[in-house]
PDB file of C-alpha atoms in Angstrom:
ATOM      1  CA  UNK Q  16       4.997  -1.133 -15.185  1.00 84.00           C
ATOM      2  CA  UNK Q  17       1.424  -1.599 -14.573  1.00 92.00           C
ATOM      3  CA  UNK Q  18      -0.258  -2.189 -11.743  1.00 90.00           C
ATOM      4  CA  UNK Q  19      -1.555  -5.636 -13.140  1.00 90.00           C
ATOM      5  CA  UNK Q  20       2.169  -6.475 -13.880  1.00 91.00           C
ATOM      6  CA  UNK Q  21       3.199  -5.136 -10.592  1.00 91.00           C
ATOM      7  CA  UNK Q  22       0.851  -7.464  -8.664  1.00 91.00           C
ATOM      8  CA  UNK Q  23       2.237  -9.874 -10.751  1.00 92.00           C
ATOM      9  CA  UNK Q  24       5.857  -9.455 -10.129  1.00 93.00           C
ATOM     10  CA  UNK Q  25       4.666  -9.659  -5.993  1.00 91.00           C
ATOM     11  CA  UNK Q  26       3.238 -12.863  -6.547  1.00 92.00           C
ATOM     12  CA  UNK Q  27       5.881 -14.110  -8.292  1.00 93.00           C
ATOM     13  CA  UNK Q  28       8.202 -13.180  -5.254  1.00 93.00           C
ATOM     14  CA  UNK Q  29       5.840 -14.806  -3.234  1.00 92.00           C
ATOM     15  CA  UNK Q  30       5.981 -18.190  -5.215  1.00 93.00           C
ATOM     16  CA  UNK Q  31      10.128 -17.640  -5.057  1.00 94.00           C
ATOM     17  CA  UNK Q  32       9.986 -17.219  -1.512  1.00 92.00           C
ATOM     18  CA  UNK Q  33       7.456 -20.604  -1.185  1.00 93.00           C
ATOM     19  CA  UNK Q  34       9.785 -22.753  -3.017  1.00 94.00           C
ATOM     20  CA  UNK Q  35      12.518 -21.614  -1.013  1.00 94.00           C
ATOM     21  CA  UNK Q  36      10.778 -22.512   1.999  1.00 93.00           C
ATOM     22  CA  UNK Q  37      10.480 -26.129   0.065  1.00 95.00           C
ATOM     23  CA  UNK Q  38       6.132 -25.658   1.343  1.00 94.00           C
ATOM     24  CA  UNK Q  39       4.082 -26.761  -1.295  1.00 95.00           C
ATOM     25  CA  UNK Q  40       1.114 -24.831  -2.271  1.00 95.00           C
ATOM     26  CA  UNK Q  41      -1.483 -26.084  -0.145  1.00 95.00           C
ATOM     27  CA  UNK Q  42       1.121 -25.830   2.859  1.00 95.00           C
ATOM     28  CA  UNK Q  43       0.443 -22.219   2.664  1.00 95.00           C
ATOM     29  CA  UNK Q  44      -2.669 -22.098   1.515  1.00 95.00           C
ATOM     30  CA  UNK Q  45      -3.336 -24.708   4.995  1.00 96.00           C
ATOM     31  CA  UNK Q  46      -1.151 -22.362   7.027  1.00 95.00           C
ATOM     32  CA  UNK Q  47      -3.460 -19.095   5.945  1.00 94.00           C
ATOM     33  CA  UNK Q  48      -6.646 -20.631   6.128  1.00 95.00           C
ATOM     34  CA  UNK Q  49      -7.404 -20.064   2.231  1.00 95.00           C
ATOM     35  CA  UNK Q  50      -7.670 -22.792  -0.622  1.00 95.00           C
ATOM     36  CA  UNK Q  51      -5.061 -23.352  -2.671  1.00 95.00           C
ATOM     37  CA  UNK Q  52      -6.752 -22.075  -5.837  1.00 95.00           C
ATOM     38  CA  UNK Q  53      -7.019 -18.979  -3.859  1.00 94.00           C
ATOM     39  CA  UNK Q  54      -3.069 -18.824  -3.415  1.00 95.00           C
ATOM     40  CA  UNK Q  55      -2.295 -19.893  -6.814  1.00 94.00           C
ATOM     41  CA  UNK Q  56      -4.749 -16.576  -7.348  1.00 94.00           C
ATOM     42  CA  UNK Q  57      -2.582 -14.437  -5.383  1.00 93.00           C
ATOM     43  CA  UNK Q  58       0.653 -15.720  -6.831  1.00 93.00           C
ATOM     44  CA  UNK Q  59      -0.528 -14.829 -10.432  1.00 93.00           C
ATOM     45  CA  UNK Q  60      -1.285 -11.244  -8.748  1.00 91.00           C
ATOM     46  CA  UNK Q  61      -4.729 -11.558  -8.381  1.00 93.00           C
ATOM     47  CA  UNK Q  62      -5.434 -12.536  -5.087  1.00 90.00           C
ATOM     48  CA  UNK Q  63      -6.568 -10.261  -2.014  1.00 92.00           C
ATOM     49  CA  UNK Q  64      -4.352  -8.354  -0.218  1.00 90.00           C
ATOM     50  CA  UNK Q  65      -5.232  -9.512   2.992  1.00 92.00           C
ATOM     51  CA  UNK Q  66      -4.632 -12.673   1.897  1.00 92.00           C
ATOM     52  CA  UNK Q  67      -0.866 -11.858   0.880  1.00 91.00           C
ATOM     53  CA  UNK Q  68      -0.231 -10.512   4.442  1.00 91.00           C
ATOM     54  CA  UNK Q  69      -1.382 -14.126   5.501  1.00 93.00           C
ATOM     55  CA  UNK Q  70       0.678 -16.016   3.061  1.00 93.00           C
ATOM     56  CA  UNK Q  71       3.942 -13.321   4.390  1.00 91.00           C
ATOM     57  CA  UNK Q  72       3.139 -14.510   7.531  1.00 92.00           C
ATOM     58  CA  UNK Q  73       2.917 -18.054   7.319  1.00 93.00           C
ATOM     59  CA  UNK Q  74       6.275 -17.710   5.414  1.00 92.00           C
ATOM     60  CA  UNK Q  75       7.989 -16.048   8.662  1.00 91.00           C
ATOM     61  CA  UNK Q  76       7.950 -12.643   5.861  1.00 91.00           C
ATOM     62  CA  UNK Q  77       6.112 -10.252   7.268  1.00 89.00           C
ATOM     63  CA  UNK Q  78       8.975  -7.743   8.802  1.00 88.00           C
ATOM     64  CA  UNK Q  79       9.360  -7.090   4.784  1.00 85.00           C
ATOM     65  CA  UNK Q  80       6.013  -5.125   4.789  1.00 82.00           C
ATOM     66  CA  UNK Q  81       7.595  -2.669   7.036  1.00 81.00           C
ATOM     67  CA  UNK Q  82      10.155  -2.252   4.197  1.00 83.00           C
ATOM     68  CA  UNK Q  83       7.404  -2.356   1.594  1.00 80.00           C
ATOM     69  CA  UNK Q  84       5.288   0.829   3.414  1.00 78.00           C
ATOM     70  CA  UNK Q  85       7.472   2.357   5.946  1.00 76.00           C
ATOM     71  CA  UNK Q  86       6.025   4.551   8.510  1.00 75.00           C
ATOM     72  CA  UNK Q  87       6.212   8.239   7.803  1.00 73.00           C
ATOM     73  CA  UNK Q  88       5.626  10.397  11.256  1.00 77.00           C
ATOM     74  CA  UNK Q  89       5.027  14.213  10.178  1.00 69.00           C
ATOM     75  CA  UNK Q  90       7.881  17.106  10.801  1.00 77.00           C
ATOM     76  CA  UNK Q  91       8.470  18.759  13.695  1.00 77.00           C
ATOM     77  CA  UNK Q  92       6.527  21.790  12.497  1.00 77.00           C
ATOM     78  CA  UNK Q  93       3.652  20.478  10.962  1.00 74.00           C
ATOM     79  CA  UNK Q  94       3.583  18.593  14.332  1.00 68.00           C
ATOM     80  CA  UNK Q  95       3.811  22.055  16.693  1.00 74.00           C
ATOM     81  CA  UNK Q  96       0.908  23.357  14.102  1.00 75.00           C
ATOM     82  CA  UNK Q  97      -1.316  20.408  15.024  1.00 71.00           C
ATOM     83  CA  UNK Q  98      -0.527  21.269  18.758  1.00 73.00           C
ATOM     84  CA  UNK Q  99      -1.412  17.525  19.589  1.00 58.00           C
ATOM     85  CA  UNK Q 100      -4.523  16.770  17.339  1.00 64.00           C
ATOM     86  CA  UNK Q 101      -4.152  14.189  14.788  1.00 64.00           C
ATOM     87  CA  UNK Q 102      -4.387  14.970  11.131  1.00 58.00           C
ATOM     88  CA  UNK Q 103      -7.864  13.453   9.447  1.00 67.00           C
ATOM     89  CA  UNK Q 104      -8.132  15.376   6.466  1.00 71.00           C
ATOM     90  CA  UNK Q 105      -5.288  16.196   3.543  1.00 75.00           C
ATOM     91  CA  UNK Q 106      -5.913  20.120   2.302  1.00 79.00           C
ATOM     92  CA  UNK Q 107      -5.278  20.264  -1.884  1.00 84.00           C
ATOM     93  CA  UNK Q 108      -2.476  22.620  -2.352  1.00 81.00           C
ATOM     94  CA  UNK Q 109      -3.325  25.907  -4.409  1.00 75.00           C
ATOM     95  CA  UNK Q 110      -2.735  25.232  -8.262  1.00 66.00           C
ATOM     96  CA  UNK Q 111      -1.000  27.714 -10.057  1.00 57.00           C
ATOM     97  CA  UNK Q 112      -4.306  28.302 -12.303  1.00 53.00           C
ATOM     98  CA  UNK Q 113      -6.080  29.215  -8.965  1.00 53.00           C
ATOM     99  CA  UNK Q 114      -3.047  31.724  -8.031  1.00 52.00           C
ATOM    100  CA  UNK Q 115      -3.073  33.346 -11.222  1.00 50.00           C
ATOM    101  CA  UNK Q 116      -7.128  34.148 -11.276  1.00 48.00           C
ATOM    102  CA  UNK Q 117      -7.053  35.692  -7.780  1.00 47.00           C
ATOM    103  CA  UNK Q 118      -4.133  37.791  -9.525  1.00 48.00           C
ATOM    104  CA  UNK Q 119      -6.247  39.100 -12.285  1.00 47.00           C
ATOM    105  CA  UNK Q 120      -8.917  40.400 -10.044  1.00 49.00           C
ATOM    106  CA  UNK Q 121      -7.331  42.076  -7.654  1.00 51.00           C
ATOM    107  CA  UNK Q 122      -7.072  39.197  -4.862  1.00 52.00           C
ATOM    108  CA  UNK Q 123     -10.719  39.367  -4.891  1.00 55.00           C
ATOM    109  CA  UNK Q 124     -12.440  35.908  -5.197  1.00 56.00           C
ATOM    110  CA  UNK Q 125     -15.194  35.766  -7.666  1.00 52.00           C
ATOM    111  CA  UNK Q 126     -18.965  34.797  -6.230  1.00 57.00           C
ATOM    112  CA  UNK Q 127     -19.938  32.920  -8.777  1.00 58.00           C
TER     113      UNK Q 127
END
């Protein structure tokens, strides 16, 4: 899927989960603090995120986020290797291109 179709398919969810609510449109849209053209934006999948956490609030739905993005912690070791300082940065990993150069010279790396 795309992402365009993927945004779509959440709004549509959303919309399932309004009607089953039996709220109309500007219920919601009342409830968030947004206009209603601005939900009927988000249910076609082009709304604002921020506004979707609103609208899965107002609908009692916001435990399904947790589901959506769970919380990863890091391992144990990459945990002891931090020694209590929290991660900021992500480090690319080494290509196999990159391997294969410092092969052909020697495990030198070129200057240039």
């Amino acid at each position: 899927m795309t992402d365009s179709a993927i945004a779509a398919e959440i709004g549509r969810r959303l919309e399932q989960l309004r009607l089953e609510r039996n709220l109309t449109q500007q219920q919601v849209a009342d409830a968030v603090g947004i206009s209603r053209v601005s939900y009927g934006k988000l249910a076609r999948g082009e709304g604002k995120f921020v506004n979707m956490v609103g609208v899965l609030r107002a609908l009692d739905c916001l435990p399904l986020l947790e589901s959506f993005i769970p919380e990863v912690g890091f391992s144990p070791m990459a945990l002891l290797e931090m020694q209590g300082k929290q991660r900021q940065r992500a480090r690319p990993q080494a290509s196999a291109a990159g391997q294969q150069d410092e092969g052909e010279t020697g495990g030198e790396a070129l200057d240039w």
